[in-house]
């Protein structure tokens, strides 16, 4: 499937509503449990998405457009949300994500990106030159894989309860 | 996490809305693409969920309560939706799933299941005796893993577009 801005907005615009329908009002056992040491709960993932929105995705887009390959992206802090989410409820985080996503997409649309812009390059700290098109595709994939992660983490909480069925679900053993 | 009816309803009741927020109005390229031969598209998965709702989950619940281990469950037909979904739009399937899920949960609640009921057993064609509690847990897990599957399948459509980032996402290689 070829990247287009329109197909990317389709996903980026709906993620806050997907997370709200999935998580608003669920018991803490569903939202606060993780997959074991050093893994994320659904609550953690929402905080991670907010952090990415505030620092990484728009920051890297701006760097590609303004600095090209003359500066390297700041590495993504995958654990920043443990501090930033402190004291906030899940519902607060869901509302915060909705607001910041809306703001960033308005900004992105205001750039009126051309095909030429999408071919512009930046420097990733691990794998060197990447295009704006690749970065925007990754933003979409990042949303989708984190929804997959949240539902997998939730499913795992009932793994023991399913008894012999657990072996039928490849995802429970991922 | 221990099984309870209330925590199970929390998930079973919200799945139709999650699927609607995820899929209503997306381009066919997102909803009709799969992971390769003999795999499901998001459209196929919604049809699969409808089929399960009409034939498998409530049927097996009723068999446990009425027949116990004297009869074996009918094996789940994992491909029935290829025929049953024919000619239907994704939006029609999403609405159908919402309606049938609502109806089946009303029926389930009307049974006023007791702890004793939850311990009752049925006969699974592959692994023998299972309890009603295990069956209901599996219904919940089945919902969640299929949402995970849908978002994984969608993410994979942009795998090539992400360029070097693809290697960072374990789920893209699942």
CSV table of C-alpha atoms in Angstrom, one decimal:
chain,number,residue,atom,x,y,z
A,1,UNK,CA,0.0,0.0,0.0
A,2,UNK,CA,1.4,3.4,-1.0
A,3,UNK,CA,1.7,6.2,1.5
A,4,UNK,CA,-0.7,9.1,1.0
A,5,UNK,CA,-1.3,12.0,3.4
A,6,UNK,CA,-5.1,11.4,3.2
A,7,UNK,CA,-4.8,7.7,4.2
A,8,UNK,CA,-2.5,8.7,7.0
A,9,UNK,CA,-4.8,11.3,8.4
A,10,UNK,CA,-7.6,8.7,8.4
A,11,UNK,CA,-5.8,6.7,11.0
A,12,UNK,CA,-4.1,9.5,13.0
A,13,UNK,CA,-7.4,11.3,13.4
A,14,UNK,CA,-9.3,8.3,14.7
A,15,UNK,CA,-6.8,7.0,17.3
A,16,UNK,CA,-8.0,9.1,20.2
A,17,UNK,CA,-11.6,7.9,19.7
A,18,UNK,CA,-10.5,4.3,19.4
A,19,UNK,CA,-8.6,4.6,22.7
A,20,UNK,CA,-11.5,6.2,24.4
A,21,UNK,CA,-14.0,3.5,23.3
A,22,UNK,CA,-11.5,0.9,24.4
A,23,UNK,CA,-10.5,2.3,27.8
A,24,UNK,CA,-13.0,4.8,29.2
A,25,UNK,CA,-14.5,3.4,32.3
A,26,UNK,CA,-12.7,0.0,32.4
A,27,UNK,CA,-11.6,-1.4,35.7
A,28,UNK,CA,-8.1,-0.7,36.9
A,29,UNK,CA,-7.3,-4.4,36.5
A,30,UNK,CA,-7.8,-4.0,32.8
A,31,UNK,CA,-6.0,-0.7,32.4
A,32,UNK,CA,-3.2,-0.8,35.0
A,33,UNK,CA,-1.9,-4.4,34.5
A,34,UNK,CA,1.1,-5.1,32.2
A,35,UNK,CA,2.8,-8.1,30.6
A,36,UNK,CA,5.5,-8.4,33.3
A,37,UNK,CA,8.7,-6.4,34.4
A,38,UNK,CA,9.7,-3.6,32.1
A,39,UNK,CA,6.5,-3.7,30.0
A,40,UNK,CA,3.7,-1.2,29.6
A,41,UNK,CA,0.1,-1.2,30.9
A,42,UNK,CA,-2.6,0.3,28.7
A,43,UNK,CA,-2.4,3.4,31.0
A,44,UNK,CA,1.4,3.6,30.3
A,45,UNK,CA,0.8,3.3,26.6
A,46,UNK,CA,-1.6,6.3,26.5
A,47,UNK,CA,1.1,8.3,28.4
A,48,UNK,CA,3.7,7.2,25.9
A,49,UNK,CA,1.5,8.3,23.0
A,50,UNK,CA,1.1,11.8,24.6
A,51,UNK,CA,4.9,12.1,25.1
A,52,UNK,CA,5.5,11.1,21.5
A,53,UNK,CA,3.0,13.8,20.4
A,54,UNK,CA,4.6,16.5,22.4
A,55,UNK,CA,8.2,15.8,21.7
A,56,UNK,CA,9.0,13.4,18.9
A,57,UNK,CA,6.7,13.2,15.9
A,58,UNK,CA,6.1,17.0,15.3
A,59,UNK,CA,9.7,17.8,16.4
A,60,UNK,CA,11.1,15.4,13.9
A,61,UNK,CA,8.8,16.6,11.1
A,62,UNK,CA,10.0,20.2,11.8
A,63,UNK,CA,13.7,19.1,11.9
A,64,UNK,CA,13.4,17.5,8.4
A,65,UNK,CA,11.8,20.6,7.0
A,66,UNK,CA,14.1,23.1,8.7
A,67,UNK,CA,17.4,21.3,9.2
A,68,UNK,CA,17.4,18.4,6.7
A,69,UNK,CA,20.3,16.1,7.4
A,70,UNK,CA,22.4,18.7,9.1
A,71,UNK,CA,21.1,17.7,12.6
A,72,UNK,CA,20.3,14.2,14.1
A,73,UNK,CA,16.9,13.6,15.7
A,74,UNK,CA,16.8,13.6,19.5
A,75,UNK,CA,16.4,9.9,20.5
A,76,UNK,CA,12.9,8.9,21.5
A,77,UNK,CA,12.5,8.6,25.3
A,78,UNK,CA,10.4,5.4,25.7
A,79,UNK,CA,10.0,5.7,29.4
A,80,UNK,CA,9.3,9.5,29.9
A,81,UNK,CA,5.6,8.8,30.6
A,82,UNK,CA,6.4,7.1,33.9
A,83,UNK,CA,7.2,10.5,35.3
A,84,UNK,CA,4.8,12.6,33.2
A,85,UNK,CA,1.7,10.6,33.8
A,86,UNK,CA,2.1,10.7,37.6
A,87,UNK,CA,-1.1,11.7,39.5
A,88,UNK,CA,-3.2,11.7,36.3
A,89,UNK,CA,-6.2,9.5,35.8
A,90,UNK,CA,-6.6,7.4,32.7
A,91,UNK,CA,-9.5,9.6,31.6
A,92,UNK,CA,-7.4,12.7,32.0
A,93,UNK,CA,-4.7,11.1,29.8
A,94,UNK,CA,-7.2,10.1,27.2
A,95,UNK,CA,-8.5,13.7,27.0
A,96,UNK,CA,-5.0,15.1,26.9
A,97,UNK,CA,-4.1,12.8,24.0
A,98,UNK,CA,-7.2,13.8,22.1
A,99,UNK,CA,-6.4,17.5,22.5
A,100,UNK,CA,-2.7,17.3,21.7
A,101,UNK,CA,-3.3,15.0,18.6
A,102,UNK,CA,-5.9,17.5,17.3
A,103,UNK,CA,-3.6,20.4,17.7
A,104,UNK,CA,-0.7,18.6,16.0
A,105,UNK,CA,-2.8,17.5,13.1
A,106,UNK,CA,-4.0,21.0,12.6
A,107,UNK,CA,-0.4,22.1,12.5
A,108,UNK,CA,0.6,19.4,10.1
A,109,UNK,CA,-2.2,20.3,7.7
A,110,UNK,CA,-1.3,23.9,7.9
A,111,UNK,CA,2.1,23.0,6.4
A,112,UNK,CA,0.4,22.0,3.2
A,113,UNK,CA,3.1,19.4,2.5
A,114,UNK,CA,4.0,18.8,-1.2
A,115,UNK,CA,5.4,15.6,-2.8
A,116,UNK,CA,8.7,17.3,-2.8
A,117,UNK,CA,8.5,17.9,1.0
A,118,UNK,CA,7.6,14.3,1.6
A,119,UNK,CA,10.9,13.3,-0.1
A,120,UNK,CA,13.0,15.5,2.2
A,121,UNK,CA,15.3,13.8,4.5
A,122,UNK,CA,16.4,13.9,8.1
A,123,UNK,CA,19.0,12.0,10.2
A,124,UNK,CA,17.9,9.2,12.5
A,125,UNK,CA,20.3,8.4,15.3
A,126,UNK,CA,20.3,4.7,14.6
A,127,UNK,CA,19.8,4.2,10.9
A,128,UNK,CA,20.8,7.4,9.2
A,129,UNK,CA,18.8,9.1,6.4
A,130,UNK,CA,15.1,8.8,6.5
A,131,UNK,CA,12.4,10.7,4.5
A,132,UNK,CA,9.5,12.7,5.8
A,133,UNK,CA,7.3,10.1,4.0
A,134,UNK,CA,8.8,7.3,6.0
A,135,UNK,CA,8.5,9.3,9.3
A,136,UNK,CA,4.8,10.0,8.7
A,137,UNK,CA,4.2,6.3,7.8
A,138,UNK,CA,5.8,5.3,11.0
A,139,UNK,CA,3.7,7.7,13.0
A,140,UNK,CA,0.6,5.8,11.6
A,141,UNK,CA,2.1,2.4,12.3
A,142,UNK,CA,3.1,3.5,15.8
A,143,UNK,CA,-0.6,4.3,16.6
A,144,UNK,CA,-1.8,1.0,15.2
A,145,UNK,CA,0.8,-1.2,16.8
A,146,UNK,CA,0.1,0.5,20.2
A,147,UNK,CA,-3.6,-0.3,19.9
A,148,UNK,CA,-2.6,-3.9,19.1
A,149,UNK,CA,-0.3,-3.8,22.2
A,150,UNK,CA,-3.0,-2.5,24.5
A,151,UNK,CA,-5.5,-5.2,23.5
A,152,UNK,CA,-2.9,-7.9,23.7
A,153,UNK,CA,-1.9,-6.8,27.2
A,154,UNK,CA,-5.6,-6.8,28.2
A,155,UNK,CA,-6.1,-10.2,26.7
A,156,UNK,CA,-3.2,-11.6,28.6
A,157,UNK,CA,-4.9,-10.7,31.9
A,158,UNK,CA,-7.4,-13.5,31.2
A,159,UNK,CA,-4.9,-16.0,29.9
A,160,UNK,CA,-5.0,-18.2,32.9
A,161,UNK,CA,-8.8,-17.9,33.1
A,162,UNK,CA,-9.2,-19.4,29.6
A,163,UNK,CA,-7.7,-22.6,30.8
A,164,UNK,CA,-6.8,-24.9,27.8
A,165,UNK,CA,-7.9,-22.3,25.3
A,166,UNK,CA,-4.7,-20.2,25.9
A,167,UNK,CA,-2.7,-22.4,23.5
A,168,UNK,CA,-5.1,-21.5,20.6
A,169,UNK,CA,-4.2,-17.8,20.8
A,170,UNK,CA,-0.8,-17.1,19.3
A,171,UNK,CA,-1.1,-13.5,20.5
A,172,UNK,CA,-1.2,-14.6,24.1
A,173,UNK,CA,2.3,-16.0,23.7
A,174,UNK,CA,3.7,-13.0,21.9
B,1,UNK,CA,-6.5,-11.6,37.1
B,2,UNK,CA,-9.5,-13.5,38.3
B,3,UNK,CA,-12.5,-14.0,36.0
B,4,UNK,CA,-15.7,-12.1,37.0
B,5,UNK,CA,-18.9,-11.7,35.0
B,6,UNK,CA,-18.8,-7.9,35.5
B,7,UNK,CA,-15.2,-7.5,34.2
B,8,UNK,CA,-16.1,-9.7,31.2
B,9,UNK,CA,-19.2,-7.6,30.4
B,10,UNK,CA,-17.0,-4.5,30.5
B,11,UNK,CA,-15.1,-5.8,27.5
B,12,UNK,CA,-17.8,-7.6,25.6
B,13,UNK,CA,-20.1,-4.6,25.7
B,14,UNK,CA,-17.6,-2.2,24.3
B,15,UNK,CA,-16.2,-4.2,21.4
B,16,UNK,CA,-18.8,-3.1,18.8
B,17,UNK,CA,-18.0,0.6,19.6
B,18,UNK,CA,-14.2,0.0,19.4
B,19,UNK,CA,-14.6,-1.6,16.0
B,20,UNK,CA,-16.8,1.2,14.8
B,21,UNK,CA,-14.4,3.9,15.9
B,22,UNK,CA,-11.5,2.0,14.3
B,23,UNK,CA,-13.1,1.1,11.0
B,24,UNK,CA,-16.1,3.3,10.1
B,25,UNK,CA,-15.3,5.3,7.0
B,26,UNK,CA,-11.7,4.0,6.4
B,27,UNK,CA,-10.5,3.5,2.9
B,28,UNK,CA,-10.9,0.0,1.4
B,29,UNK,CA,-7.1,-0.3,1.4
B,30,UNK,CA,-7.1,-0.3,5.2
B,31,UNK,CA,-10.2,-2.5,5.7
B,32,UNK,CA,-9.9,-5.0,2.8
B,33,UNK,CA,-6.2,-5.8,2.8
B,34,UNK,CA,-4.9,-8.9,4.7
B,35,UNK,CA,-1.5,-10.3,5.7
B,36,UNK,CA,-1.2,-12.7,2.7
B,37,UNK,CA,-2.8,-15.9,1.5
B,38,UNK,CA,-5.2,-17.5,3.9
B,39,UNK,CA,-5.3,-14.6,6.3
B,40,UNK,CA,-8.1,-12.2,7.3
B,41,UNK,CA,-8.6,-8.6,6.4
B,42,UNK,CA,-10.3,-6.3,9.0
B,43,UNK,CA,-13.5,-6.8,7.0
B,44,UNK,CA,-13.2,-10.6,7.3
B,45,UNK,CA,-12.6,-10.3,11.0
B,46,UNK,CA,-15.8,-8.4,11.6
B,47,UNK,CA,-17.7,-11.1,9.7
B,48,UNK,CA,-15.9,-13.8,11.8
B,49,UNK,CA,-17.0,-12.1,15.0
B,50,UNK,CA,-20.6,-12.0,13.7
B,51,UNK,CA,-20.5,-15.7,12.9
B,52,UNK,CA,-19.1,-16.5,16.3
B,53,UNK,CA,-21.9,-14.5,17.9
B,54,UNK,CA,-24.6,-16.3,16.0
B,55,UNK,CA,-23.4,-19.9,16.3
B,56,UNK,CA,-20.6,-20.5,18.6
B,57,UNK,CA,-20.4,-18.5,21.9
B,58,UNK,CA,-24.1,-18.6,22.9
B,59,UNK,CA,-24.5,-22.1,21.5
B,60,UNK,CA,-21.7,-23.4,23.6
B,61,UNK,CA,-22.9,-21.6,26.7
B,62,UNK,CA,-26.4,-23.2,26.2
B,63,UNK,CA,-24.8,-26.6,25.7
B,64,UNK,CA,-22.9,-26.4,28.9
B,65,UNK,CA,-26.0,-25.4,30.9
B,66,UNK,CA,-28.3,-27.9,29.2
B,67,UNK,CA,-26.2,-30.9,28.2
B,68,UNK,CA,-23.1,-30.7,30.3
B,69,UNK,CA,-20.5,-33.1,29.1
B,70,UNK,CA,-23.0,-35.4,27.4
B,71,UNK,CA,-22.5,-33.7,24.0
B,72,UNK,CA,-19.4,-32.3,22.2
B,73,UNK,CA,-19.4,-28.7,21.0
B,74,UNK,CA,-19.8,-28.2,17.3
B,75,UNK,CA,-16.3,-27.2,15.9
B,76,UNK,CA,-15.9,-23.5,15.2
B,77,UNK,CA,-16.1,-22.7,11.5
B,78,UNK,CA,-13.3,-20.1,11.1
B,79,UNK,CA,-14.1,-19.5,7.4
B,80,UNK,CA,-17.9,-19.2,7.4
B,81,UNK,CA,-17.8,-15.4,7.0
B,82,UNK,CA,-16.4,-15.6,3.5
B,83,UNK,CA,-19.8,-16.8,2.4
B,84,UNK,CA,-21.9,-15.0,5.0
B,85,UNK,CA,-20.4,-11.5,4.5
B,86,UNK,CA,-20.9,-11.6,0.7
B,87,UNK,CA,-22.5,-8.4,-0.7
B,88,UNK,CA,-22.4,-6.6,2.6
B,89,UNK,CA,-20.6,-3.4,3.2
B,90,UNK,CA,-18.2,-3.0,6.2
B,91,UNK,CA,-20.7,-0.5,7.8
B,92,UNK,CA,-23.5,-3.1,7.5
B,93,UNK,CA,-21.3,-5.7,9.2
B,94,UNK,CA,-20.4,-3.3,12.0
B,95,UNK,CA,-24.0,-2.5,12.6
B,96,UNK,CA,-25.0,-6.2,12.5
B,97,UNK,CA,-22.3,-7.1,15.0
B,98,UNK,CA,-23.4,-4.3,17.3
B,99,UNK,CA,-27.0,-5.6,17.2
B,100,UNK,CA,-26.2,-9.3,17.6
B,101,UNK,CA,-23.8,-8.7,20.4
B,102,UNK,CA,-26.4,-6.6,22.3
B,103,UNK,CA,-29.0,-9.3,21.9
B,104,UNK,CA,-26.7,-12.0,23.1
B,105,UNK,CA,-25.5,-10.1,26.1
B,106,UNK,CA,-29.1,-9.4,27.1
B,107,UNK,CA,-29.7,-13.1,26.8
B,108,UNK,CA,-26.6,-13.9,28.8
B,109,UNK,CA,-27.6,-11.5,31.6
B,110,UNK,CA,-31.1,-13.0,31.7
B,111,UNK,CA,-29.6,-16.3,32.7
B,112,UNK,CA,-28.5,-14.8,36.0
B,113,UNK,CA,-25.5,-17.2,36.1
B,114,UNK,CA,-24.3,-18.3,39.6
B,115,UNK,CA,-20.9,-19.4,40.7
B,116,UNK,CA,-22.1,-22.9,40.5
B,117,UNK,CA,-23.2,-22.4,36.9
B,118,UNK,CA,-19.7,-21.0,36.1
B,119,UNK,CA,-18.2,-24.2,37.3
B,120,UNK,CA,-20.4,-26.3,35.0
B,121,UNK,CA,-18.6,-28.2,32.3
B,122,UNK,CA,-18.9,-29.0,28.6
B,123,UNK,CA,-16.9,-31.0,26.1
B,124,UNK,CA,-14.6,-29.3,23.7
B,125,UNK,CA,-13.8,-31.3,20.5
B,126,UNK,CA,-10.0,-30.8,20.9
B,127,UNK,CA,-9.3,-30.6,24.6
B,128,UNK,CA,-12.1,-32.3,26.4
B,129,UNK,CA,-13.7,-30.8,29.5
B,130,UNK,CA,-13.9,-27.1,29.9
B,131,UNK,CA,-15.9,-24.9,32.3
B,132,UNK,CA,-18.4,-22.2,31.5
B,133,UNK,CA,-16.0,-19.8,33.3
B,134,UNK,CA,-13.2,-20.7,30.8
B,135,UNK,CA,-15.6,-20.4,27.9
B,136,UNK,CA,-16.7,-16.9,28.9
B,137,UNK,CA,-13.1,-15.8,29.6
B,138,UNK,CA,-12.2,-17.0,26.1
B,139,UNK,CA,-15.0,-15.0,24.5
B,140,UNK,CA,-13.5,-11.9,26.1
B,141,UNK,CA,-9.9,-12.9,25.0
B,142,UNK,CA,-11.3,-13.6,21.5
B,143,UNK,CA,-12.6,-10.1,21.2
B,144,UNK,CA,-9.4,-8.5,22.3
B,145,UNK,CA,-7.1,-10.6,20.2
B,146,UNK,CA,-9.2,-9.9,17.1
B,147,UNK,CA,-8.9,-6.1,17.7
B,148,UNK,CA,-5.2,-6.7,18.1
B,149,UNK,CA,-5.2,-8.6,14.8
B,150,UNK,CA,-7.1,-5.9,13.0
B,151,UNK,CA,-4.7,-3.2,14.0
B,152,UNK,CA,-1.7,-5.4,13.2
B,153,UNK,CA,-3.1,-6.1,9.7
B,154,UNK,CA,-3.7,-2.4,9.1
B,155,UNK,CA,-0.2,-1.5,10.4
B,156,UNK,CA,1.4,-4.1,8.0
B,157,UNK,CA,-0.1,-2.2,5.0
B,158,UNK,CA,2.4,0.6,5.7
B,159,UNK,CA,5.3,-1.7,6.6
B,160,UNK,CA,7.2,-0.9,3.3
B,161,UNK,CA,6.3,2.7,3.6
B,162,UNK,CA,8.1,3.1,6.9
B,163,UNK,CA,11.4,2.1,5.3
B,164,UNK,CA,14.1,1.3,7.9
B,165,UNK,CA,11.7,1.7,10.8
B,166,UNK,CA,10.0,-1.6,10.1
B,167,UNK,CA,12.6,-3.5,12.0
B,168,UNK,CA,11.7,-1.5,15.2
B,169,UNK,CA,8.2,-2.9,15.3
B,170,UNK,CA,8.1,-6.5,16.5
B,171,UNK,CA,4.4,-6.7,15.7
B,172,UNK,CA,5.0,-6.0,12.0
B,173,UNK,CA,6.9,-9.3,11.8
B,174,UNK,CA,4.4,-11.3,13.8
